[in-house]
PDB file of C-alpha atoms in Angstrom:
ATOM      1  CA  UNK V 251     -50.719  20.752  10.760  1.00 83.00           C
ATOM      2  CA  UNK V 252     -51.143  18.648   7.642  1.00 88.00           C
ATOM      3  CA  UNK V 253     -48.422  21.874   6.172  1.00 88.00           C
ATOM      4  CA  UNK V 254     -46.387  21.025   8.584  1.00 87.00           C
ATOM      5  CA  UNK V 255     -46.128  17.844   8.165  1.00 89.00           C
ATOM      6  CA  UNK V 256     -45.705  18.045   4.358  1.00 91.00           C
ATOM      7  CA  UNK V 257     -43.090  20.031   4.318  1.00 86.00           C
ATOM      8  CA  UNK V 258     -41.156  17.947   7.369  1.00 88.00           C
ATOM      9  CA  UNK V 259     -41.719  14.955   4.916  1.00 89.00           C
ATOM     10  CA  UNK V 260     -40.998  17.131   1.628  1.00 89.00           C
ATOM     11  CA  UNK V 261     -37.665  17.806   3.435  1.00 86.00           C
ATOM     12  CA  UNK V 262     -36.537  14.283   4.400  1.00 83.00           C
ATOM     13  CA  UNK V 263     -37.065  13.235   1.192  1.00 86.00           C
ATOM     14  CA  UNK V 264     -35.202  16.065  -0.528  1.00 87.00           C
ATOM     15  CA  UNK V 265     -32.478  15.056   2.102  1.00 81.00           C
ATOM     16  CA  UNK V 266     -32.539  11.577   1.146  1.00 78.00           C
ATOM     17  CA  UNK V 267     -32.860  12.038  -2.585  1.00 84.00           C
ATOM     18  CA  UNK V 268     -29.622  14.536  -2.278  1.00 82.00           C
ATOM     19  CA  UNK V 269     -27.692  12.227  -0.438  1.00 81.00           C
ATOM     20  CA  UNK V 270     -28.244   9.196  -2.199  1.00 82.00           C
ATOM     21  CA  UNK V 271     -27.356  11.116  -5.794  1.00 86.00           C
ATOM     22  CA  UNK V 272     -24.339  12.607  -4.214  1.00 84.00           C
ATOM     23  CA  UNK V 273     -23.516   8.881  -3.282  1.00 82.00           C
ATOM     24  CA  UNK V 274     -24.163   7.550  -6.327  1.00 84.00           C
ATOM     25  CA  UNK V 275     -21.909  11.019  -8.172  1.00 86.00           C
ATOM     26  CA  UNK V 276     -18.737   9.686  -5.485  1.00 86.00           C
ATOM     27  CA  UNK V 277     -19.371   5.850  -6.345  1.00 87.00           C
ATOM     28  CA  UNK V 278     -19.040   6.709 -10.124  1.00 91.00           C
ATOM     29  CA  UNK V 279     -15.696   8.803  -9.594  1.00 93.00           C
ATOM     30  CA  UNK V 280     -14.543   6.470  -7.544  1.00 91.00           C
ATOM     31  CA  UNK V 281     -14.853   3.839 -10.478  1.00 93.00           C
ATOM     32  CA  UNK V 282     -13.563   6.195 -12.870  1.00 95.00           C
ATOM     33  CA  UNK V 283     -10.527   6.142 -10.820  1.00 95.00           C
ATOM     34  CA  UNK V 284      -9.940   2.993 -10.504  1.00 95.00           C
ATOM     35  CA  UNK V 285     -10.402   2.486 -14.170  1.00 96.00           C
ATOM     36  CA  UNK V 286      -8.204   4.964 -14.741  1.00 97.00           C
ATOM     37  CA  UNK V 287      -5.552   3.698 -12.414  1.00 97.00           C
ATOM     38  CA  UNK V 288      -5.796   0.209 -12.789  1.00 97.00           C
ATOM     39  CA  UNK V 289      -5.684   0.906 -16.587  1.00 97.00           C
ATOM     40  CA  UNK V 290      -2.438   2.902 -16.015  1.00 97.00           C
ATOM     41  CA  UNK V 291      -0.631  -0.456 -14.260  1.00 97.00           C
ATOM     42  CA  UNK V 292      -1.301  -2.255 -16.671  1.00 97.00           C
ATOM     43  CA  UNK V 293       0.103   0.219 -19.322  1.00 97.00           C
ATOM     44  CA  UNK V 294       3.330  -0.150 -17.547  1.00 97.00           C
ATOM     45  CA  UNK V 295       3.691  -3.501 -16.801  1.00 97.00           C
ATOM     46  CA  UNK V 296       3.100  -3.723 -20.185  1.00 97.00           C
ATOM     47  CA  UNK V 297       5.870  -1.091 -21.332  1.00 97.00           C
ATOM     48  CA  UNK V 298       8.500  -2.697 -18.611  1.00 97.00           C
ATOM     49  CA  UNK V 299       8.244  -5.921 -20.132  1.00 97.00           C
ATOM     50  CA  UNK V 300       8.352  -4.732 -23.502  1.00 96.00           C
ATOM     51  CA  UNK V 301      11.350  -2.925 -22.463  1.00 96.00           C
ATOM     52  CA  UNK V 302      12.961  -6.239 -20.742  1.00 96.00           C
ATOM     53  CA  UNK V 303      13.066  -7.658 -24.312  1.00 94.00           C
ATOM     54  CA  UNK V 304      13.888  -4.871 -26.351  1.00 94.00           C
ATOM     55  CA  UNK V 305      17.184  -4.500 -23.998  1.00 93.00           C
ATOM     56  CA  UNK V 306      18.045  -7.839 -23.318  1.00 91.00           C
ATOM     57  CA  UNK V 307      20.751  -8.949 -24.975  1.00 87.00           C
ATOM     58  CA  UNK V 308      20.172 -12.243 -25.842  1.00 86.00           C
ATOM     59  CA  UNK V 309      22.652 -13.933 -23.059  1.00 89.00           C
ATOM     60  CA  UNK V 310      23.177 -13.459 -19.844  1.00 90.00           C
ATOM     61  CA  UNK V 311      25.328 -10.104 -18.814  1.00 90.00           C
ATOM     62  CA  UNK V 312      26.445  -9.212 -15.445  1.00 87.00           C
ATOM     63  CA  UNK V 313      26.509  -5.434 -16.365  1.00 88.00           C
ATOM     64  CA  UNK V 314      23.187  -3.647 -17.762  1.00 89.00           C
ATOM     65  CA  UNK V 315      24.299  -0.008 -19.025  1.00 91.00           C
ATOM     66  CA  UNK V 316      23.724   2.712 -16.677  1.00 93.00           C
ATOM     67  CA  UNK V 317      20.799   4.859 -18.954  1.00 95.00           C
ATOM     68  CA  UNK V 318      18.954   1.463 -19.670  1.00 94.00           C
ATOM     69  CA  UNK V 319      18.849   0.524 -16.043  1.00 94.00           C
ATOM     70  CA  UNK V 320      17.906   4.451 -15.075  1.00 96.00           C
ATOM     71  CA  UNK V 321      15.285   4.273 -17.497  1.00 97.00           C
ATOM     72  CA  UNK V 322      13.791   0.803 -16.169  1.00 96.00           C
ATOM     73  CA  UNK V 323      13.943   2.479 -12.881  1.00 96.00           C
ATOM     74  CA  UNK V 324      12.091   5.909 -14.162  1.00 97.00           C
ATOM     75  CA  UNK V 325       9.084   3.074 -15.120  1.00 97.00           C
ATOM     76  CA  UNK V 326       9.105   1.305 -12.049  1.00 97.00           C
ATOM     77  CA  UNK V 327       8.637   4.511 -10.243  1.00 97.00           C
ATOM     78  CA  UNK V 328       5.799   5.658 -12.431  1.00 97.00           C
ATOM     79  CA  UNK V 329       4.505   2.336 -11.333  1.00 97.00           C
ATOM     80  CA  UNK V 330       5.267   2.368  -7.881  1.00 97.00           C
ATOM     81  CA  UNK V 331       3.043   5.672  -7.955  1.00 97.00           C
ATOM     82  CA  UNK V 332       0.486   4.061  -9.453  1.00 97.00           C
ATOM     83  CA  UNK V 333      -0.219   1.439  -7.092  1.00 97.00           C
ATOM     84  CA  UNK V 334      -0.150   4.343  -4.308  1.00 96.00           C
ATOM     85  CA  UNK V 335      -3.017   5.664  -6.151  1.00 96.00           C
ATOM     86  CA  UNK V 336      -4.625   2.207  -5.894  1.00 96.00           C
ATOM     87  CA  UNK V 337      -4.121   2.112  -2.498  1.00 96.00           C
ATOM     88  CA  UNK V 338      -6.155   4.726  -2.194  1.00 95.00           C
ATOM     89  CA  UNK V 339      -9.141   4.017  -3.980  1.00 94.00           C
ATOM     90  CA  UNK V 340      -8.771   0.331  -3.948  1.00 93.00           C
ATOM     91  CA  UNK V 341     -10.609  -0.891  -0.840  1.00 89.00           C
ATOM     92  CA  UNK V 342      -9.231  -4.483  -1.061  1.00 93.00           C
ATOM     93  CA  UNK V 343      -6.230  -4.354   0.434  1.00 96.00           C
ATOM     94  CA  UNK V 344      -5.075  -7.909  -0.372  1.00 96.00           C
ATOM     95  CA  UNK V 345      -5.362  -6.568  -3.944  1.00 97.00           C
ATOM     96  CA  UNK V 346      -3.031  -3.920  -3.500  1.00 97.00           C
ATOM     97  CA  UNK V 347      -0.894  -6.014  -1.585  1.00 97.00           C
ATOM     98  CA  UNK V 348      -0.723  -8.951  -4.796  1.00 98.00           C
ATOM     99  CA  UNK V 349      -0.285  -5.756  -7.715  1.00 97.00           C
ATOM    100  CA  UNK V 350       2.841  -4.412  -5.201  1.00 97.00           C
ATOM    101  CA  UNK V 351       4.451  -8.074  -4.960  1.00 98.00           C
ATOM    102  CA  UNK V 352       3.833  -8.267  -9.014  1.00 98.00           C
ATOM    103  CA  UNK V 353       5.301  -5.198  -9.591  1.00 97.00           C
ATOM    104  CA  UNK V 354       7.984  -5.937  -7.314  1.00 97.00           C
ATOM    105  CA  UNK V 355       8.419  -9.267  -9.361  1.00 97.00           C
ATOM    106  CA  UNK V 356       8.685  -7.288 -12.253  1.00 97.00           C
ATOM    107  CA  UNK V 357      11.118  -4.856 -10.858  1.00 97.00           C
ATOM    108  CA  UNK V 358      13.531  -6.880  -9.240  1.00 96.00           C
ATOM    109  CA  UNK V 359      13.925 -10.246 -10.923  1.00 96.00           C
ATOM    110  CA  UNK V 360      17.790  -9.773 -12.557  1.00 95.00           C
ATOM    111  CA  UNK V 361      16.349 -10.462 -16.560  1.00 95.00           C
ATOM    112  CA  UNK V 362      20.107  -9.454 -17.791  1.00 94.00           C
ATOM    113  CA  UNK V 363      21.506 -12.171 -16.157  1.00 94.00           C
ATOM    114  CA  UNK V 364      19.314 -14.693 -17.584  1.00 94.00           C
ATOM    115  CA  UNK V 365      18.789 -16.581 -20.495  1.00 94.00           C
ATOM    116  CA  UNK V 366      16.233 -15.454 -22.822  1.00 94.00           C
ATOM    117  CA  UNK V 367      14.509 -18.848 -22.763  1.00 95.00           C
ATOM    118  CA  UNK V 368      14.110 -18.021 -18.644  1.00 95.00           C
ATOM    119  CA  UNK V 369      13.235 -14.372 -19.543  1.00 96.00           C
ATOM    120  CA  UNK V 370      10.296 -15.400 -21.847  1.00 95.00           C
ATOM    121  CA  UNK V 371       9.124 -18.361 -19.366  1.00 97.00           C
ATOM    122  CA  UNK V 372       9.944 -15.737 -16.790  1.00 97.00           C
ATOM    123  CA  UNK V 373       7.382 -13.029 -18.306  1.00 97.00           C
ATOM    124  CA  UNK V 374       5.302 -15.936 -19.231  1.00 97.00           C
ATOM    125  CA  UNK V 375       4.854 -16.217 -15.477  1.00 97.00           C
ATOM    126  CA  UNK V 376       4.313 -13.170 -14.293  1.00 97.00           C
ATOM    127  CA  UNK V 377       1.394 -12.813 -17.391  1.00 97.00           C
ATOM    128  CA  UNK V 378      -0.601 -15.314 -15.870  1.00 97.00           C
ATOM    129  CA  UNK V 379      -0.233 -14.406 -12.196  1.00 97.00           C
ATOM    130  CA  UNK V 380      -1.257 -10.435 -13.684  1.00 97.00           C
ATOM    131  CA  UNK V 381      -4.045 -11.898 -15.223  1.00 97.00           C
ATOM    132  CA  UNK V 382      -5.582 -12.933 -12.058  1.00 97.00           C
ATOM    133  CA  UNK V 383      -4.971  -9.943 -10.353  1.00 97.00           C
ATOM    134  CA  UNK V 384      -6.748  -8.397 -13.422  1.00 97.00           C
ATOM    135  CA  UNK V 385      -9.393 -10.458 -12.853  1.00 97.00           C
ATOM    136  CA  UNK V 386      -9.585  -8.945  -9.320  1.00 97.00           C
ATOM    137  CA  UNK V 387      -9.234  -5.329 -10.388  1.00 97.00           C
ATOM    138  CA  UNK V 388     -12.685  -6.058 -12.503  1.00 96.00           C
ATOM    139  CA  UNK V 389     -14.622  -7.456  -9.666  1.00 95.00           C
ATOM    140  CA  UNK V 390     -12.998  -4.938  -7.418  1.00 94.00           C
ATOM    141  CA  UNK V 391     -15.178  -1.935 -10.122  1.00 94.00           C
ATOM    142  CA  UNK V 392     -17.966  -4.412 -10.172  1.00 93.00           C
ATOM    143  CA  UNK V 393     -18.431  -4.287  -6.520  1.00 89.00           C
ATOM    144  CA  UNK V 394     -18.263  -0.055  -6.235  1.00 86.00           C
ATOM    145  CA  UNK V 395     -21.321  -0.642  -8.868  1.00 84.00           C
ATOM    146  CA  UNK V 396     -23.638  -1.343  -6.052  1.00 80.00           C
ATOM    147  CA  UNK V 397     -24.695   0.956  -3.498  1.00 79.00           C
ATOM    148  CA  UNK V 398     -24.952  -1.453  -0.292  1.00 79.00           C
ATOM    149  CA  UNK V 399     -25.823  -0.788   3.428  1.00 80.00           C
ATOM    150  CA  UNK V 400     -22.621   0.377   4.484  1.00 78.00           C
ATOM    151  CA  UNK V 401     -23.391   3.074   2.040  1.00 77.00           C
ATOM    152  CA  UNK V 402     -26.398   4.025   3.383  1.00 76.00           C
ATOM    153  CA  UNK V 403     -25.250   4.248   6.817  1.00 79.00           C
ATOM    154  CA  UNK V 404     -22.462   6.507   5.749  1.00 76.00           C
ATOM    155  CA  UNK V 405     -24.908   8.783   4.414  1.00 75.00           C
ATOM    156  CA  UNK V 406     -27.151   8.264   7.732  1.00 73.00           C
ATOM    157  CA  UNK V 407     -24.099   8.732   9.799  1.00 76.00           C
ATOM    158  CA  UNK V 408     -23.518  12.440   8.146  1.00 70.00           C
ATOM    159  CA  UNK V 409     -26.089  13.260  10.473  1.00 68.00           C
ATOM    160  CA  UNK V 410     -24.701  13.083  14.150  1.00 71.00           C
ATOM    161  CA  UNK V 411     -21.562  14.213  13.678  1.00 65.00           C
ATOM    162  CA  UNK V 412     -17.723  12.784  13.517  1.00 62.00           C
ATOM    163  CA  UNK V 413     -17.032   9.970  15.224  1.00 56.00           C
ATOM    164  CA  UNK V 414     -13.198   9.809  15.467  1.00 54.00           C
TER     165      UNK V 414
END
């Protein structure tokens, strides 16, 4: 009996032990990922702004040339890809929903036609509206840090079965 009962508790905890790691193993690819993606938005704001300068004239034009415009367009789709890879991973949906609208922003505010003074405010703008949203892209990874309850009853819930 006392066997028994050993190896009935030997086996719940080497079920609990090798759920909670496995947990643990998806909670740190999960922030990986969001590292990773977050890090990538970023990286393109950053180039698509860059770019906004480097091809703005100077004045306002009511023409941009065709390669510079397909090329701002090749980064907004990179980015546009991007944030469908955060909305993925990226529980927080009103997160998701903010980096979309700045990207938008970014995207389809007409910078040729303004004046550089409005382009730099402009971009001046956007920086500090990005910079909160950063700020909620780091507490998003700190949160996925902790394992919580809802975690645990996911793991729990692995035991009876689908519930669709």
């Amino acid at each position: 009996m006392t066997g028994l009962l050993t190896f009935l508790l030997g086996l719940l905890g080497g079920f609990a032990a090798h759920t909670v790691t496995m947990k643990v193993s998806f909670k740190q690819r999960t922030i990986d990922n969001k590292i990773k993606v977050f890090d990538s938005i970023i990286g393109t704001w950053v180039k698509m702004r860059n770019y906004i300068f480097a091809h703005h004239p100077g004045h306002p034009v009511s023409d941009v040339p065709a390669q510079v415009a397909f090329e701002f367009d090749q980064m907004y789709g990179q980015s546009q890809q991007l944030i469908g890879e955060a909305i993925l991973i990226c529980e927080d949906e009103a997160l998701t929903t903010e980096l979309n609208r700045l990207n938008e922003q970014l995207y389809r505010t007409p910078w040729a036609q303004m004046e550089y003074e409005a382009v730099n405010a402009a971009i001046e703008q956007f920086k500090t509206e990005a910079l909160l949203a950063v700020a909620r892209m780091r507490n998003d990874i700190k949160r996925s840090t902790r394992l919580e309850l809802s975690d645990f009853s996911h793991i729990l819930s692995g035991l009876f079965g689908r519930k669709d």
